[in-house]
PDB file of C-alpha atoms in Angstrom:
ATOM      1  CA  LEU A   1       1.750   0.235 -21.038  1.00 41.00           C
ATOM      2  CA  LYS A   2      -1.512   0.947 -20.802  1.00 46.00           C
ATOM      3  CA  ILE A   3      -2.979   4.720 -19.250  1.00 45.00           C
ATOM      4  CA  ASP A   4      -6.278   5.069 -17.672  1.00 50.00           C
ATOM      5  CA  PHE A   5      -6.382   9.102 -18.408  1.00 47.00           C
ATOM      6  CA  ARG A   6      -9.363   9.509 -16.344  1.00 50.00           C
ATOM      7  CA  SER A   7      -7.558   8.715 -13.010  1.00 53.00           C
ATOM      8  CA  ILE A   8      -5.296  12.129 -13.640  1.00 52.00           C
ATOM      9  CA  GLN A   9      -6.792  15.139 -12.669  1.00 54.00           C
ATOM     10  CA  THR A  10      -6.563  18.657 -14.137  1.00 58.00           C
ATOM     11  CA  PRO A  11      -5.987  21.873 -11.893  1.00 60.00           C
ATOM     12  CA  SER A  12      -9.498  22.983 -12.527  1.00 64.00           C
ATOM     13  CA  GLN A  13     -10.622  19.526 -11.468  1.00 63.00           C
ATOM     14  CA  ILE A  14      -8.755  19.513  -8.416  1.00 63.00           C
ATOM     15  CA  GLU A  15      -9.847  23.153  -7.682  1.00 66.00           C
ATOM     16  CA  LEU A  16     -13.260  22.114  -7.960  1.00 69.00           C
ATOM     17  CA  ALA A  17     -12.643  19.030  -5.743  1.00 68.00           C
ATOM     18  CA  LEU A  18     -11.557  21.197  -3.041  1.00 65.00           C
ATOM     19  CA  SER A  19     -14.554  23.242  -3.513  1.00 71.00           C
ATOM     20  CA  ASP A  20     -16.969  20.500  -3.043  1.00 68.00           C
ATOM     21  CA  LEU A  21     -15.141  19.396  -0.056  1.00 64.00           C
ATOM     22  CA  GLU A  22     -15.375  22.441   1.522  1.00 65.00           C
ATOM     23  CA  LEU A  23     -19.171  22.307   0.989  1.00 67.00           C
ATOM     24  CA  ARG A  24     -19.378  18.956   2.576  1.00 64.00           C
ATOM     25  CA  MET A  25     -17.710  19.921   5.422  1.00 62.00           C
ATOM     26  CA  LYS A  26     -19.689  22.670   6.093  1.00 63.00           C
ATOM     27  CA  THR A  27     -23.295  20.457   5.727  1.00 61.00           C
ATOM     28  CA  ILE A  28     -21.298  17.929   8.365  1.00 57.00           C
ATOM     29  CA  LEU A  29     -21.044  20.827  10.857  1.00 55.00           C
ATOM     30  CA  THR A  30     -24.535  21.694  10.442  1.00 60.00           C
ATOM     31  CA  ASN A  31     -25.629  18.262  11.212  1.00 58.00           C
ATOM     32  CA  GLU A  32     -25.266  18.609  15.373  1.00 58.00           C
ATOM     33  CA  THR A  33     -25.799  15.037  16.269  1.00 59.00           C
ATOM     34  CA  PHE A  34     -23.205  13.690  14.111  1.00 53.00           C
ATOM     35  CA  VAL A  35     -20.383  16.509  15.450  1.00 52.00           C
ATOM     36  CA  GLN A  36     -21.359  15.692  19.033  1.00 60.00           C
ATOM     37  CA  ASP A  37     -20.925  11.922  18.686  1.00 55.00           C
ATOM     38  CA  ASN A  38     -17.643  12.222  16.490  1.00 54.00           C
ATOM     39  CA  SER A  39     -16.445  15.709  17.983  1.00 55.00           C
ATOM     40  CA  LEU A  40     -12.869  14.415  18.344  1.00 52.00           C
ATOM     41  CA  LYS A  41     -12.488  12.974  14.617  1.00 55.00           C
ATOM     42  CA  VAL A  42     -14.513  16.068  13.422  1.00 52.00           C
ATOM     43  CA  GLU A  43     -12.103  18.374  14.834  1.00 57.00           C
ATOM     44  CA  GLU A  44      -8.869  16.754  13.644  1.00 60.00           C
ATOM     45  CA  SER A  45     -10.398  16.549   9.924  1.00 59.00           C
ATOM     46  CA  LEU A  46     -11.358  20.237   9.923  1.00 57.00           C
ATOM     47  CA  LYS A  47      -7.904  21.161  10.877  1.00 62.00           C
ATOM     48  CA  ASP A  48      -6.302  19.182   8.014  1.00 62.00           C
ATOM     49  CA  VAL A  49      -8.978  19.887   5.396  1.00 61.00           C
ATOM     50  CA  ASN A  50      -8.721  23.888   6.854  1.00 64.00           C
ATOM     51  CA  LYS A  51      -4.754  23.630   6.176  1.00 66.00           C
ATOM     52  CA  LEU A  52      -4.991  22.070   2.448  1.00 61.00           C
ATOM     53  CA  ILE A  53      -8.230  24.524   1.674  1.00 60.00           C
ATOM     54  CA  ASN A  54      -6.345  27.668   2.766  1.00 65.00           C
ATOM     55  CA  PHE A  55      -3.176  26.577   1.584  1.00 60.00           C
ATOM     56  CA  SER A  56      -4.786  26.137  -2.032  1.00 61.00           C
ATOM     57  CA  LYS A  57      -6.387  29.536  -1.775  1.00 59.00           C
ATOM     58  CA  LYS A  58      -3.395  31.436  -0.912  1.00 60.00           C
ATOM     59  CA  ASN A  59      -0.462  29.996  -3.208  1.00 57.00           C
ATOM     60  CA  LYS A  60      -2.737  29.196  -6.207  1.00 54.00           C
ATOM     61  CA  ASN A  61      -1.492  32.664  -8.039  1.00 53.00           C
ATOM     62  CA  LYS A  62       2.386  31.850  -6.104  1.00 51.00           C
ATOM     63  CA  ILE A  63       3.026  28.684  -7.764  1.00 50.00           C
ATOM     64  CA  THR A  64       5.078  28.765 -10.495  1.00 54.00           C
ATOM     65  CA  ILE A  65       5.742  26.423 -13.476  1.00 51.00           C
ATOM     66  CA  SER A  66       9.114  25.627 -15.065  1.00 56.00           C
ATOM     67  CA  ASP A  67       9.189  25.081 -18.757  1.00 58.00           C
ATOM     68  CA  ALA A  68       9.778  21.484 -18.268  1.00 54.00           C
ATOM     69  CA  ASP A  69       6.793  21.223 -15.877  1.00 55.00           C
ATOM     70  CA  GLN A  70       4.575  22.904 -18.682  1.00 56.00           C
ATOM     71  CA  LYS A  71       5.954  21.003 -21.128  1.00 60.00           C
ATOM     72  CA  PHE A  72       4.740  17.659 -18.945  1.00 55.00           C
ATOM     73  CA  ALA A  73       1.536  19.703 -18.115  1.00 57.00           C
ATOM     74  CA  ASP A  74       0.589  20.305 -21.708  1.00 63.00           C
ATOM     75  CA  MET A  75       1.330  16.891 -22.757  1.00 61.00           C
ATOM     76  CA  PHE A  76      -1.035  15.496 -20.067  1.00 63.00           C
ATOM     77  CA  GLU A  77      -3.743  17.859 -21.577  1.00 70.00           C
ATOM     78  CA  GLY A  78      -3.157  16.789 -24.541  1.00 69.00           C
ATOM     79  CA  TYR A  79      -3.745  13.209 -23.462  1.00 70.00           C
ATOM     80  CA  PHE A  80      -6.742  14.562 -22.002  1.00 75.00           C
ATOM     81  CA  THR A  81      -8.399  15.901 -25.281  1.00 80.00           C
ATOM     82  CA  LEU A  82      -7.365  12.755 -26.814  1.00 78.00           C
ATOM     83  CA  GLU A  83      -8.869  10.689 -24.613  1.00 83.00           C
ATOM     84  CA  SER A  84     -12.429  13.043 -24.757  1.00 85.00           C
ATOM     85  CA  ASN A  85     -12.107  12.389 -28.499  1.00 88.00           C
ATOM     86  CA  VAL A  86     -11.489   8.545 -28.708  1.00 88.00           C
ATOM     87  CA  SER A  87     -14.735   8.685 -26.405  1.00 91.00           C
ATOM     88  CA  LYS A  88     -16.716  10.649 -28.537  1.00 92.00           C
ATOM     89  CA  LEU A  89     -15.622   8.421 -31.191  1.00 92.00           C
ATOM     90  CA  GLU A  90     -16.030   5.027 -29.569  1.00 94.00           C
ATOM     91  CA  GLU A  91     -19.834   6.429 -28.626  1.00 94.00           C
ATOM     92  CA  THR A  92     -20.680   7.288 -32.078  1.00 94.00           C
ATOM     93  CA  LEU A  93     -19.150   3.757 -33.529  1.00 94.00           C
ATOM     94  CA  ASN A  94     -21.192   1.849 -31.156  1.00 94.00           C
ATOM     95  CA  LEU A  95     -24.484   3.526 -31.783  1.00 93.00           C
ATOM     96  CA  LEU A  96     -24.033   2.380 -35.379  1.00 94.00           C
ATOM     97  CA  LEU A  97     -22.516  -0.932 -34.403  1.00 94.00           C
ATOM     98  CA  SER A  98     -25.872  -1.575 -32.516  1.00 92.00           C
ATOM     99  CA  GLU A  99     -27.316  -2.094 -36.419  1.00 92.00           C
ATOM    100  CA  ILE A 100     -25.248  -5.264 -36.447  1.00 93.00           C
ATOM    101  CA  ASN A 101     -25.271  -6.235 -32.589  1.00 92.00           C
ATOM    102  CA  LEU A 102     -21.902  -5.408 -32.016  1.00 93.00           C
ATOM    103  CA  ARG A 103     -20.086  -3.020 -29.840  1.00 93.00           C
ATOM    104  CA  VAL A 104     -16.258  -1.658 -29.337  1.00 93.00           C
ATOM    105  CA  ASN A 105     -14.091  -0.576 -26.622  1.00 92.00           C
ATOM    106  CA  LEU A 106     -11.095   1.385 -27.472  1.00 91.00           C
ATOM    107  CA  ASP A 107      -7.941   1.006 -25.401  1.00 89.00           C
ATOM    108  CA  ILE A 108      -5.504   3.478 -25.567  1.00 82.00           C
ATOM    109  CA  SER A 109      -2.092   2.647 -25.261  1.00 81.00           C
ATOM    110  CA  ILE A 110       2.083   3.712 -25.176  1.00 77.00           C
ATOM    111  CA  THR A 111       4.326   1.379 -26.669  1.00 75.00           C
ATOM    112  CA  GLU A 112       6.905   0.410 -24.024  1.00 71.00           C
ATOM    113  CA  GLU A 113       9.670   3.313 -25.823  1.00 70.00           C
ATOM    114  CA  HIS A 114       7.084   5.997 -25.230  1.00 63.00           C
ATOM    115  CA  SER A 115       7.293   6.855 -28.705  1.00 67.00           C
ATOM    116  CA  LYS A 116       3.747   5.928 -30.017  1.00 76.00           C
ATOM    117  CA  LEU A 117       0.329   6.054 -28.588  1.00 77.00           C
ATOM    118  CA  LEU A 118      -1.748   3.088 -30.258  1.00 82.00           C
ATOM    119  CA  ILE A 119      -5.697   2.448 -30.227  1.00 85.00           C
ATOM    120  CA  HIS A 120      -6.787  -1.254 -29.920  1.00 88.00           C
ATOM    121  CA  PRO A 121     -10.481  -1.901 -30.667  1.00 91.00           C
ATOM    122  CA  LYS A 122     -11.760  -4.644 -28.968  1.00 92.00           C
ATOM    123  CA  PHE A 123     -15.134  -6.390 -29.989  1.00 94.00           C
ATOM    124  CA  ALA A 124     -18.092  -7.857 -28.366  1.00 92.00           C
ATOM    125  CA  ARG A 125     -20.903  -9.720 -29.629  1.00 87.00           C
ATOM    126  CA  ILE A 126     -23.965 -10.518 -27.346  1.00 73.00           C
ATOM    127  CA  LYS A 127     -22.734 -14.588 -26.655  1.00 71.00           C
ATOM    128  CA  ASN A 128     -18.927 -13.477 -27.442  1.00 71.00           C
ATOM    129  CA  GLN A 129     -16.724 -10.704 -25.441  1.00 77.00           C
ATOM    130  CA  ASN A 130     -13.475  -9.985 -26.318  1.00 81.00           C
ATOM    131  CA  LEU A 131     -13.227 -10.581 -29.912  1.00 89.00           C
ATOM    132  CA  GLN A 132     -10.175  -9.197 -32.225  1.00 91.00           C
ATOM    133  CA  PHE A 133     -11.120  -7.601 -35.238  1.00 92.00           C
ATOM    134  CA  GLU A 134      -9.723 -10.613 -36.939  1.00 92.00           C
ATOM    135  CA  ASP A 135     -12.293 -12.553 -35.236  1.00 92.00           C
ATOM    136  CA  LEU A 136     -15.092 -10.595 -36.917  1.00 93.00           C
ATOM    137  CA  THR A 137     -16.713 -11.680 -40.336  1.00 93.00           C
ATOM    138  CA  THR A 138     -15.877 -10.256 -43.454  1.00 93.00           C
ATOM    139  CA  PRO A 139     -19.298  -8.237 -43.515  1.00 94.00           C
ATOM    140  CA  GLU A 140     -18.807  -7.112 -39.823  1.00 94.00           C
ATOM    141  CA  LYS A 141     -15.372  -6.042 -40.791  1.00 94.00           C
ATOM    142  CA  ILE A 142     -16.255  -3.838 -44.136  1.00 94.00           C
ATOM    143  CA  PHE A 143     -19.434  -2.495 -41.600  1.00 95.00           C
ATOM    144  CA  PHE A 144     -16.300  -1.265 -39.103  1.00 95.00           C
ATOM    145  CA  VAL A 145     -14.140   0.194 -41.505  1.00 94.00           C
ATOM    146  CA  ILE A 146     -17.145   2.345 -43.219  1.00 94.00           C
ATOM    147  CA  ILE A 147     -18.334   3.350 -40.022  1.00 95.00           C
ATOM    148  CA  MET A 148     -14.939   4.135 -38.626  1.00 94.00           C
ATOM    149  CA  GLN A 149     -13.948   6.777 -41.389  1.00 92.00           C
ATOM    150  CA  LEU A 150     -17.254   8.425 -41.139  1.00 93.00           C
ATOM    151  CA  SER A 151     -17.080   8.913 -37.242  1.00 94.00           C
ATOM    152  CA  ILE A 152     -13.385  10.270 -37.739  1.00 92.00           C
ATOM    153  CA  LYS A 153     -14.844  12.934 -40.130  1.00 91.00           C
ATOM    154  CA  MET A 154     -17.698  13.603 -37.908  1.00 91.00           C
ATOM    155  CA  LEU A 155     -15.209  14.245 -35.005  1.00 89.00           C
ATOM    156  CA  GLN A 156     -13.396  16.535 -37.194  1.00 87.00           C
ATOM    157  CA  LYS A 157     -16.775  18.675 -37.065  1.00 83.00           C
ATOM    158  CA  SER A 158     -17.559  17.942 -40.858  1.00 85.00           C
ATOM    159  CA  LYS A 159     -21.287  18.598 -41.466  1.00 91.00           C
ATOM    160  CA  THR A 160     -21.166  17.014 -44.861  1.00 93.00           C
ATOM    161  CA  ILE A 161     -19.721  13.168 -44.553  1.00 93.00           C
ATOM    162  CA  PHE A 162     -17.825  11.869 -48.010  1.00 92.00           C
ATOM    163  CA  PHE A 163     -17.339   8.263 -47.950  1.00 91.00           C
ATOM    164  CA  SER A 164     -15.967   6.588 -51.143  1.00 91.00           C
ATOM    165  CA  ASN A 165     -14.834   2.781 -51.793  1.00 90.00           C
ATOM    166  CA  ALA A 166     -12.022   4.090 -53.842  1.00 88.00           C
ATOM    167  CA  PHE A 167     -10.159   4.530 -50.105  1.00 86.00           C
ATOM    168  CA  ILE A 168     -10.903   1.161 -48.658  1.00 88.00           C
ATOM    169  CA  PRO A 169      -8.545  -1.724 -49.096  1.00 88.00           C
ATOM    170  CA  ASP A 170      -9.366  -4.134 -51.804  1.00 88.00           C
ATOM    171  CA  SER A 171     -10.236  -7.127 -49.529  1.00 89.00           C
ATOM    172  CA  TYR A 172     -12.852  -5.028 -48.165  1.00 90.00           C
ATOM    173  CA  ASN A 173     -14.381  -3.773 -51.523  1.00 90.00           C
ATOM    174  CA  LYS A 174     -17.016  -6.130 -51.694  1.00 91.00           C
ATOM    175  CA  ARG A 175     -20.036  -5.072 -53.614  1.00 91.00           C
ATOM    176  CA  GLY A 176     -22.529  -6.832 -51.496  1.00 92.00           C
ATOM    177  CA  SER A 177     -21.110  -6.072 -47.976  1.00 94.00           C
ATOM    178  CA  ILE A 178     -20.844  -2.336 -48.705  1.00 94.00           C
ATOM    179  CA  PHE A 179     -24.276  -1.919 -49.799  1.00 93.00           C
ATOM    180  CA  ARG A 180     -25.913  -3.925 -47.026  1.00 93.00           C
ATOM    181  CA  THR A 181     -23.996  -1.752 -44.571  1.00 94.00           C
ATOM    182  CA  ILE A 182     -25.117   1.705 -46.600  1.00 94.00           C
ATOM    183  CA  ARG A 183     -28.757   0.109 -46.309  1.00 93.00           C
ATOM    184  CA  LYS A 184     -28.090  -0.498 -42.531  1.00 93.00           C
ATOM    185  CA  LEU A 185     -26.483   2.866 -41.928  1.00 94.00           C
ATOM    186  CA  ALA A 186     -29.905   4.766 -43.908  1.00 92.00           C
ATOM    187  CA  GLN A 187     -31.914   2.892 -40.963  1.00 91.00           C
ATOM    188  CA  SER A 188     -29.541   4.253 -37.911  1.00 92.00           C
ATOM    189  CA  PHE A 189     -29.581   7.672 -39.536  1.00 92.00           C
ATOM    190  CA  GLU A 190     -33.388   7.878 -40.027  1.00 90.00           C
ATOM    191  CA  ARG A 191     -34.273   6.644 -36.123  1.00 90.00           C
ATOM    192  CA  ASN A 192     -31.476   8.475 -34.754  1.00 91.00           C
ATOM    193  CA  SER A 193     -31.468  12.216 -34.157  1.00 92.00           C
ATOM    194  CA  PHE A 194     -27.840  12.529 -33.374  1.00 91.00           C
ATOM    195  CA  PHE A 195     -27.614  12.076 -37.120  1.00 92.00           C
ATOM    196  CA  ASN A 196     -30.060  15.045 -38.093  1.00 92.00           C
ATOM    197  CA  ASP A 197     -27.205  17.717 -38.621  1.00 91.00           C
ATOM    198  CA  TYR A 198     -25.068  15.662 -40.849  1.00 93.00           C
ATOM    199  CA  THR A 199     -25.527  15.017 -44.631  1.00 92.00           C
ATOM    200  CA  PHE A 200     -24.023  11.825 -45.790  1.00 93.00           C
ATOM    201  CA  VAL A 201     -22.529  11.412 -49.310  1.00 92.00           C
ATOM    202  CA  PHE A 202     -21.380   7.876 -50.554  1.00 92.00           C
ATOM    203  CA  ILE A 203     -19.493   7.763 -53.433  1.00 90.00           C
ATOM    204  CA  ILE A 204     -19.596   4.458 -54.986  1.00 90.00           C
ATOM    205  CA  SER A 205     -17.637   3.141 -58.075  1.00 88.00           C
ATOM    206  CA  ASN A 206     -17.300   0.301 -60.205  1.00 85.00           C
ATOM    207  CA  LEU A 207     -19.940  -1.549 -57.769  1.00 88.00           C
ATOM    208  CA  GLU A 208     -23.422  -2.094 -59.216  1.00 85.00           C
ATOM    209  CA  LEU A 209     -26.492  -1.572 -57.282  1.00 85.00           C
ATOM    210  CA  LYS A 210     -28.679  -3.727 -58.039  1.00 83.00           C
ATOM    211  CA  LYS A 211     -31.610  -2.720 -55.687  1.00 83.00           C
ATOM    212  CA  PRO A 212     -32.807   0.586 -54.503  1.00 80.00           C
ATOM    213  CA  ILE A 213     -32.136   1.838 -51.118  1.00 83.00           C
ATOM    214  CA  GLU A 214     -35.118   3.631 -49.249  1.00 80.00           C
ATOM    215  CA  ASN A 215     -34.510   7.047 -47.934  1.00 75.00           C
ATOM    216  CA  ILE A 216     -31.081   7.477 -49.834  1.00 79.00           C
ATOM    217  CA  LYS A 217     -31.089   9.949 -53.263  1.00 81.00           C
ATOM    218  CA  ILE A 218     -28.927   7.571 -56.256  1.00 78.00           C
ATOM    219  CA  ILE A 219     -27.256   9.996 -58.352  1.00 75.00           C
ATOM    220  CA  LYS A 220     -25.662   7.957 -61.281  1.00 72.00           C
ATOM    221  CA  ILE A 221     -22.847   9.379 -63.199  1.00 70.00           C
ATOM    222  CA  LYS A 222     -21.669   7.729 -66.009  1.00 67.00           C
ATOM    223  CA  ASP A 223     -18.068   8.286 -67.876  1.00 63.00           C
ATOM    224  CA  SER A 224     -18.217  10.401 -71.373  1.00 56.00           C
ATOM    225  CA  ASP A 225     -16.966   8.617 -74.276  1.00 53.00           C
TER     226      ASP A 225
END
């Protein structure tokens, strides 16, 4: 079951929509030609709209919400927050994925038993759409795994972002792909002002860096004997 949370409106969104509707109706009323040509339609529409607006204004402080309803409302507020965070995560990921000509779309779904929320990444290249993670090349998978970790930490309001290859699966712990990813990320960090407020620290262990990386300060730490 997939849910489009954007189709569900909060009370504040509904109130804003009503205010916008009221403003537009006032604008229509000032258009004499329109009113004269559509007088019967305008009159009937105004009656319905005024009833809705007046009811909303008179009763907005009288409506009581039960505990069950409040829990339901809180649940949807949580969904809105989740959808907003996933949207921000997707935006950051795509900013970095542009370095390797990929895009990702993060779909939110809920299991049939309504016990889990899942996020499904769908990828696209310039010529190939609807790719799954398994369809990516190994370097692309490693790039995505690294930027996913970085993006989640950025979403958590961290200003200093740490990454270590010690915390990724062995199958993605490939020296060449990891250092190529860091090189591409360094270029992206340099070009995009979005990253100016962040400091990125890459802690790489047991992998030898054979070529220096531009715009990266490298500190080598050796085990003491």
